[in-house]
């Protein structure tokens, strides 16, 4: 496939020629593929030494090898928390690459919505308590046709953002309800909200509303792109509505489990 761009050459207000450039899109796809592969290899190679550094630092910081002077302890704590951030970043990069390329298959099975919602709330309990935020859950009695681990990842990502961007004493509401043949999840907070012109961009890699969000809130800017990949691989949709200053609500849909036999695979012989 070839893309064409033409721009006229104007001399003395007369068009005297045109510049046409051809760009081979197949070549661009190959570049994208190489870029993804490069990212994946580099991330793998970084993770191993980083895990070892994290181990040593953790041991030193815990005082297991003897007391560390106060100033040294502060430095070690900073080093540990920054190493943790790097590990999170690398894991997220690897995750998104593997989910988008289909290397991680969605292990779809019959999954109870209420169990999933309760598990997600339990997983976030410590973080919510630390931030002084209350998380409420209201889930319909229904089953999903979904990968439970990936659903947990999506819910905990959204809940952790909602808690992170809430004020103390804020309330975060997780709701799951029927929506045609799907289940509609929503995670609502009363936090700072998201400006209208960023509502779509934040689902792209490394996009944040505020450039200080990564540093101050400890995020990677990959949480929402990962959620979107997971939801789309399940055939669902994800979006956000927000009123700046009042809060945000993230929504996503996932197909409900149905007892009907699933349609024959595309390559099955027609009978
Ligand atoms: P991060 O790891 O930075 O949280 P995400 O992809 O999960 O990455 O989110 C991207 C950005 O979207 C965040 O850095 C923040 O600017 C914005 N954002 C996400 N969730 C919320 C929310 N509940 N309230 C306000 N802003 C949010």
JSON list of N, CA and C in Angstrom, two decimals, residues 57 61 71-85:
[
{"chain": "A", "resi": 57, "resn": "UNK", "atom": "N", "xyz": [19.00, -3.93, 47.28]},
{"chain": "A", "resi": 57, "resn": "UNK", "atom": "CA", "xyz": [18.59, -2.68, 47.94]},
{"chain": "A", "resi": 57, "resn": "UNK", "atom": "C", "xyz": [17.61, -2.96, 49.08]},
{"chain": "A", "resi": 61, "resn": "UNK", "atom": "N", "xyz": [18.09, -1.95, 52.88]},
{"chain": "A", "resi": 61, "resn": "UNK", "atom": "CA", "xyz": [17.14, -0.99, 53.48]},
{"chain": "A", "resi": 61, "resn": "UNK", "atom": "C", "xyz": [16.43, -1.58, 54.68]},
{"chain": "A", "resi": 71, "resn": "UNK", "atom": "N", "xyz": [21.02, 9.12, 57.17]},
{"chain": "A", "resi": 71, "resn": "UNK", "atom": "CA", "xyz": [21.03, 9.70, 55.83]},
{"chain": "A", "resi": 71, "resn": "UNK", "atom": "C", "xyz": [21.08, 8.60, 54.77]},
{"chain": "A", "resi": 72, "resn": "UNK", "atom": "N", "xyz": [21.89, 7.58, 55.05]},
{"chain": "A", "resi": 72, "resn": "UNK", "atom": "CA", "xyz": [22.00, 6.45, 54.13]},
{"chain": "A", "resi": 72, "resn": "UNK", "atom": "C", "xyz": [20.67, 5.73, 54.00]},
{"chain": "A", "resi": 73, "resn": "UNK", "atom": "N", "xyz": [19.96, 5.60, 55.10]},
{"chain": "A", "resi": 73, "resn": "UNK", "atom": "CA", "xyz": [18.66, 4.92, 55.10]},
{"chain": "A", "resi": 73, "resn": "UNK", "atom": "C", "xyz": [17.68, 5.67, 54.19]},
{"chain": "A", "resi": 74, "resn": "UNK", "atom": "N", "xyz": [17.71, 7.03, 54.29]},
{"chain": "A", "resi": 74, "resn": "UNK", "atom": "CA", "xyz": [16.82, 7.82, 53.44]},
{"chain": "A", "resi": 74, "resn": "UNK", "atom": "C", "xyz": [17.13, 7.59, 51.97]},
{"chain": "A", "resi": 75, "resn": "UNK", "atom": "N", "xyz": [18.43, 7.57, 51.65]},
{"chain": "A", "resi": 75, "resn": "UNK", "atom": "CA", "xyz": [18.83, 7.33, 50.25]},
{"chain": "A", "resi": 75, "resn": "UNK", "atom": "C", "xyz": [18.39, 5.95, 49.78]},
{"chain": "A", "resi": 76, "resn": "UNK", "atom": "N", "xyz": [18.56, 4.96, 50.65]},
{"chain": "A", "resi": 76, "resn": "UNK", "atom": "CA", "xyz": [18.17, 3.60, 50.28]},
{"chain": "A", "resi": 76, "resn": "UNK", "atom": "C", "xyz": [16.66, 3.53, 50.02]},
{"chain": "A", "resi": 77, "resn": "UNK", "atom": "N", "xyz": [15.87, 4.19, 50.88]},
{"chain": "A", "resi": 77, "resn": "UNK", "atom": "CA", "xyz": [14.42, 4.17, 50.70]},
{"chain": "A", "resi": 77, "resn": "UNK", "atom": "C", "xyz": [14.03, 4.79, 49.36]},
{"chain": "A", "resi": 78, "resn": "UNK", "atom": "N", "xyz": [14.71, 5.89, 49.01]},
{"chain": "A", "resi": 78, "resn": "UNK", "atom": "CA", "xyz": [14.43, 6.53, 47.72]},
{"chain": "A", "resi": 78, "resn": "UNK", "atom": "C", "xyz": [14.80, 5.60, 46.57]},
{"chain": "A", "resi": 79, "resn": "UNK", "atom": "N", "xyz": [15.97, 4.95, 46.71]},
{"chain": "A", "resi": 79, "resn": "UNK", "atom": "CA", "xyz": [16.43, 4.03, 45.66]},
{"chain": "A", "resi": 79, "resn": "UNK", "atom": "C", "xyz": [15.45, 2.87, 45.50]},
{"chain": "A", "resi": 80, "resn": "UNK", "atom": "N", "xyz": [14.94, 2.35, 46.62]},
{"chain": "A", "resi": 80, "resn": "UNK", "atom": "CA", "xyz": [13.99, 1.24, 46.55]},
{"chain": "A", "resi": 80, "resn": "UNK", "atom": "C", "xyz": [12.71, 1.68, 45.84]},
{"chain": "A", "resi": 81, "resn": "UNK", "atom": "N", "xyz": [12.20, 2.87, 46.19]},
{"chain": "A", "resi": 81, "resn": "UNK", "atom": "CA", "xyz": [10.92, 3.26, 45.60]},
{"chain": "A", "resi": 81, "resn": "UNK", "atom": "C", "xyz": [11.09, 3.58, 44.12]},
{"chain": "A", "resi": 82, "resn": "UNK", "atom": "N", "xyz": [12.25, 4.13, 43.73]},
{"chain": "A", "resi": 82, "resn": "UNK", "atom": "CA", "xyz": [12.46, 4.38, 42.30]},
{"chain": "A", "resi": 82, "resn": "UNK", "atom": "C", "xyz": [12.69, 3.09, 41.52]},
{"chain": "A", "resi": 83, "resn": "UNK", "atom": "N", "xyz": [13.33, 2.12, 42.15]},
{"chain": "A", "resi": 83, "resn": "UNK", "atom": "CA", "xyz": [13.52, 0.83, 41.48]},
{"chain": "A", "resi": 83, "resn": "UNK", "atom": "C", "xyz": [12.16, 0.17, 41.28]},
{"chain": "A", "resi": 84, "resn": "UNK", "atom": "N", "xyz": [11.30, 0.27, 42.29]},
{"chain": "A", "resi": 84, "resn": "UNK", "atom": "CA", "xyz": [9.95, -0.30, 42.16]},
{"chain": "A", "resi": 84, "resn": "UNK", "atom": "C", "xyz": [9.21, 0.35, 40.99]},
{"chain": "A", "resi": 85, "resn": "UNK", "atom": "N", "xyz": [9.40, 1.66, 40.84]},
{"chain": "A", "resi": 85, "resn": "UNK", "atom": "CA", "xyz": [8.70, 2.36, 39.76]},
{"chain": "A", "resi": 85, "resn": "UNK", "atom": "C", "xyz": [9.19, 1.87, 38.40]}
]
